[in-house]
Amino acid sequence: MSSKPAGRKNNPDTAGQAKKPTGRIRRKENREFAADMKLRTLRPEELLHPAQLLARFAERAAELISQLPQDARPTPATVNAALRQGVLEAFRTRDEHIARLVETDLLASTPEQGAKAIRRAVRASLVDMGVRVVEEADEQELFVVVEGEGDGFELVRPAYVDQATDKLLLAGQLRRIPAPSTLPEQGRTNAADARGDDAK
């Protein structure tokens, strides 16, 4: 008899299945993700400040206004007020957007939350922010057909529309499929006729 250890036999139940990541692979992925996030993080001096933006816009506006005829130039106070309002509105919108992302990130990082709950939270945030999610193929102008054959359509990806401007943010995708057959309807009609004939 041979003294060589028996080789590891292939388990037919696990053959062809993708290997699950080990603890070491997960730790490596976590380190790489953390490093990437650190590189992406803005430094304090790079952050946006309303006062700095307003000063930059006011300077540029003064240059543009100086090119206008004297009688067509708005007053500096009018320009500054309009710029200030625009900057404040932009930062208010940014704050709302960040708050939504923070809520979604907290939900996604909660262990007991599943993918379904996260998808619903993201969808609710989009709808609250005025985004219409179209999942019906009736509005075909919002979709592109990506593959398939037939007269029917199947949703591949929803379309996203800004309700405030009616602007298409992202076109949806449809797959062509054979149109539903009317044979079952005819079969039921024939069966009903047959039952009616028998009852006579």
Short mmCIF file of C-alpha atoms in Angstrom, two decimals:
data_model
loop_
_atom_site.label_atom_id
_atom_site.label_comp_id
_atom_site.label_asym_id
_atom_site.label_seq_id
_atom_site.Cartn_x
_atom_site.Cartn_y
_atom_site.Cartn_z
CA MET A 1 0.00 0.00 0.00
CA SER A 2 1.20 3.49 -0.71
CA SER A 3 2.15 5.70 2.21
CA LYS A 4 1.38 8.89 0.27
CA PRO A 5 -1.44 10.97 1.75
CA ALA A 6 -4.61 10.86 -0.23
CA GLY A 7 -5.14 13.92 -2.41
CA ARG A 8 -8.02 16.25 -1.73
CA LYS A 9 -10.99 15.03 -3.71
CA ASN A 10 -13.31 17.39 -5.50
CA ASN A 11 -16.65 17.75 -3.81
CA PRO A 12 -19.36 17.44 -6.48
CA ASP A 13 -21.65 19.67 -4.41
CA THR A 14 -19.21 22.60 -4.49
CA ALA A 15 -17.79 22.07 -7.98
CA GLY A 16 -18.25 25.10 -10.21
CA GLN A 17 -19.21 27.39 -7.35
CA ALA A 18 -17.35 30.67 -6.86
CA LYS A 19 -15.14 30.76 -3.78
CA LYS A 20 -16.39 33.00 -0.99
CA PRO A 21 -13.96 35.69 0.13
CA THR A 22 -11.91 34.73 3.16
CA GLY A 23 -11.30 36.91 6.20
CA ARG A 24 -7.91 37.95 4.84
CA ILE A 25 -9.41 39.01 1.49
CA ARG A 26 -12.13 41.00 3.26
CA ARG A 27 -9.57 42.77 5.45
CA LYS A 28 -7.52 43.64 2.36
CA GLU A 29 -10.62 45.01 0.59
CA ASN A 30 -11.50 47.06 3.68
CA ARG A 31 -7.98 48.53 3.84
CA GLU A 32 -8.06 49.42 0.14
CA PHE A 33 -11.48 51.05 0.52
CA ALA A 34 -10.35 53.05 3.56
CA ALA A 35 -7.26 54.25 1.68
CA ASP A 36 -9.39 55.29 -1.29
CA MET A 37 -11.79 57.21 0.95
CA LYS A 38 -8.84 59.00 2.58
CA LEU A 39 -7.58 60.12 -0.83
CA ARG A 40 -11.04 61.33 -1.80
CA THR A 41 -11.56 63.33 1.39
CA LEU A 42 -11.37 67.08 0.85
CA ARG A 43 -8.86 69.02 2.90
CA PRO A 44 -10.24 71.92 4.99
CA GLU A 45 -8.65 74.51 2.71
CA GLU A 46 -10.39 72.91 -0.29
CA LEU A 47 -13.88 72.97 1.20
CA LEU A 48 -16.44 75.35 -0.21
CA HIS A 49 -17.14 78.48 1.82
CA PRO A 50 -20.11 80.72 0.95
CA ALA A 51 -18.18 83.93 1.67
CA GLN A 52 -15.28 82.90 -0.58
CA LEU A 53 -17.61 81.88 -3.39
CA LEU A 54 -19.59 85.09 -3.09
CA ALA A 55 -16.40 87.18 -3.26
CA ARG A 56 -15.24 85.24 -6.33
CA PHE A 57 -18.61 85.63 -8.08
CA ALA A 58 -18.82 89.32 -7.21
CA GLU A 59 -15.38 89.91 -8.68
CA ARG A 60 -16.30 88.15 -11.91
CA ALA A 61 -19.66 89.93 -12.07
CA ALA A 62 -17.94 93.32 -11.71
CA GLU A 63 -15.73 92.47 -14.69
CA LEU A 64 -18.72 91.55 -16.83
CA ILE A 65 -20.79 94.57 -15.74
CA SER A 66 -17.96 96.95 -16.59
CA GLN A 67 -18.33 95.88 -20.22
CA LEU A 68 -21.97 97.01 -20.34
CA PRO A 69 -23.08 100.54 -21.32
CA GLN A 70 -23.30 102.89 -18.36
CA ASP A 71 -27.09 103.23 -18.53
CA ALA A 72 -27.56 99.43 -18.65
CA ARG A 73 -25.44 98.60 -15.62
CA PRO A 74 -27.23 97.35 -12.48
CA THR A 75 -26.20 98.84 -9.16
CA PRO A 76 -23.53 96.99 -7.13
CA ALA A 77 -26.06 96.46 -4.33
CA THR A 78 -28.50 94.75 -6.71
CA VAL A 79 -25.75 92.48 -8.07
CA ASN A 80 -24.47 91.56 -4.61
CA ALA A 81 -27.97 90.79 -3.35
CA ALA A 82 -28.70 88.52 -6.32
CA LEU A 83 -25.37 86.72 -5.99
CA ARG A 84 -25.79 86.29 -2.24
CA GLN A 85 -29.26 84.78 -2.73
CA GLY A 86 -27.96 82.40 -5.40
CA VAL A 87 -25.03 81.20 -3.28
CA LEU A 88 -27.23 80.65 -0.22
CA GLU A 89 -29.79 78.70 -2.27
CA ALA A 90 -27.02 76.53 -3.74
CA PHE A 91 -25.62 75.72 -0.29
CA ARG A 92 -29.11 75.00 1.08
CA THR A 93 -29.66 72.51 -1.75
CA ARG A 94 -26.22 70.99 -1.10
CA ASP A 95 -26.99 70.59 2.61
CA GLU A 96 -30.29 68.82 1.84
CA HIS A 97 -28.55 66.50 -0.62
CA ILE A 98 -25.80 65.65 1.89
CA ALA A 99 -28.36 64.99 4.62
CA ARG A 100 -30.11 62.47 2.37
CA LEU A 101 -26.83 60.74 1.57
CA VAL A 102 -25.93 60.59 5.27
CA GLU A 103 -29.28 58.94 6.08
CA THR A 104 -28.75 56.39 3.29
CA ASP A 105 -25.19 55.65 4.42
CA LEU A 106 -26.34 55.11 8.02
CA LEU A 107 -29.09 52.77 6.84
CA ALA A 108 -26.68 50.82 4.62
CA SER A 109 -24.17 50.42 7.46
CA THR A 110 -26.75 49.02 9.89
CA PRO A 111 -26.15 45.24 10.00
CA GLU A 112 -29.80 44.19 10.30
CA GLN A 113 -30.89 46.18 7.24
CA GLY A 114 -31.23 44.18 4.05
CA ALA A 115 -30.80 45.27 0.45
CA LYS A 116 -34.57 45.69 0.05
CA ALA A 117 -34.80 48.22 2.90
CA ILE A 118 -31.85 50.17 1.50
CA ARG A 119 -33.37 50.25 -2.00
CA ARG A 120 -36.66 51.52 -0.57
CA ALA A 121 -34.88 54.24 1.42
CA VAL A 122 -32.98 55.42 -1.65
CA ARG A 123 -36.17 55.42 -3.72
CA ALA A 124 -38.03 57.39 -1.04
CA SER A 125 -35.21 59.96 -0.94
CA LEU A 126 -35.33 60.37 -4.72
CA VAL A 127 -39.09 60.86 -4.73
CA ASP A 128 -38.88 63.35 -1.84
CA MET A 129 -36.31 65.35 -3.82
CA GLY A 130 -38.64 65.54 -6.82
CA VAL A 131 -37.36 62.69 -8.96
CA ARG A 132 -39.98 60.62 -10.77
CA VAL A 133 -38.99 56.99 -11.26
CA VAL A 134 -40.70 55.51 -14.32
CA GLU A 135 -40.96 51.74 -14.42
CA GLU A 136 -43.76 51.39 -16.97
CA ALA A 137 -42.98 51.03 -20.66
CA ASP A 138 -45.97 53.20 -21.63
CA GLU A 139 -43.79 56.32 -21.80
CA GLN A 140 -41.47 54.88 -24.43
CA GLU A 141 -39.86 58.25 -25.17
CA LEU A 142 -38.09 57.91 -21.79
CA PHE A 143 -36.51 54.57 -22.69
CA VAL A 144 -34.07 53.01 -25.12
CA VAL A 145 -34.46 49.44 -26.38
CA VAL A 146 -31.24 47.55 -25.69
CA GLU A 147 -31.91 44.01 -26.90
CA GLY A 148 -34.44 41.30 -27.71
CA GLU A 149 -37.06 40.67 -30.35
CA GLY A 150 -40.83 40.86 -30.38
CA ASP A 151 -43.67 43.35 -29.98
CA GLY A 152 -43.73 43.38 -26.18
CA PHE A 153 -41.38 45.13 -23.75
CA GLU A 154 -39.75 44.16 -20.47
CA LEU A 155 -38.17 46.63 -18.07
CA VAL A 156 -34.38 46.39 -17.73
CA ARG A 157 -33.74 49.72 -15.98
CA PRO A 158 -36.17 52.46 -14.88
CA ALA A 159 -36.07 55.99 -16.22
CA TYR A 160 -35.47 58.97 -13.90
CA VAL A 161 -37.16 62.33 -14.54
CA ASP A 162 -36.80 65.63 -12.69
CA GLN A 163 -40.38 66.58 -11.85
CA ALA A 164 -39.54 70.27 -11.45
CA THR A 165 -38.14 70.69 -14.96
CA ASP A 166 -39.47 67.51 -16.66
CA LYS A 167 -35.86 66.86 -17.68
CA LEU A 168 -34.81 63.28 -18.32
CA LEU A 169 -32.01 62.60 -15.83
CA LEU A 170 -31.29 59.03 -16.97
CA ALA A 171 -32.98 57.15 -19.79
CA GLY A 172 -34.49 53.79 -18.90
CA GLN A 173 -33.79 50.58 -20.76
CA LEU A 174 -36.26 48.11 -22.26
CA ARG A 175 -35.83 44.60 -23.66
CA ARG A 176 -38.05 43.42 -26.52
CA ILE A 177 -39.97 40.22 -25.80
CA PRO A 178 -42.72 38.30 -27.66
CA ALA A 179 -46.13 39.87 -27.14
CA PRO A 180 -48.41 37.96 -24.75
CA SER A 181 -50.35 35.30 -26.66
CA THR A 182 -54.12 35.49 -26.90
CA LEU A 183 -54.45 31.70 -27.13
CA PRO A 184 -55.25 31.21 -23.43
CA GLU A 185 -58.17 33.65 -23.79
CA GLN A 186 -59.47 31.71 -26.80
CA GLY A 187 -59.03 28.45 -24.89
CA ARG A 188 -61.12 29.73 -21.99
CA THR A 189 -63.83 30.91 -24.40
CA ASN A 190 -63.95 27.55 -26.13
CA ALA A 191 -64.10 25.77 -22.79
CA ALA A 192 -66.99 27.99 -21.68
CA ASP A 193 -68.82 27.31 -24.94
CA ALA A 194 -68.32 23.60 -24.43
CA ARG A 195 -69.73 23.78 -20.91
CA GLY A 196 -72.67 25.74 -22.19
CA ASP A 197 -73.37 23.15 -24.88
CA ASP A 198 -73.23 20.36 -22.33
CA ALA A 199 -75.65 22.14 -20.08
CA LYS A 200 -78.25 22.39 -22.79
#
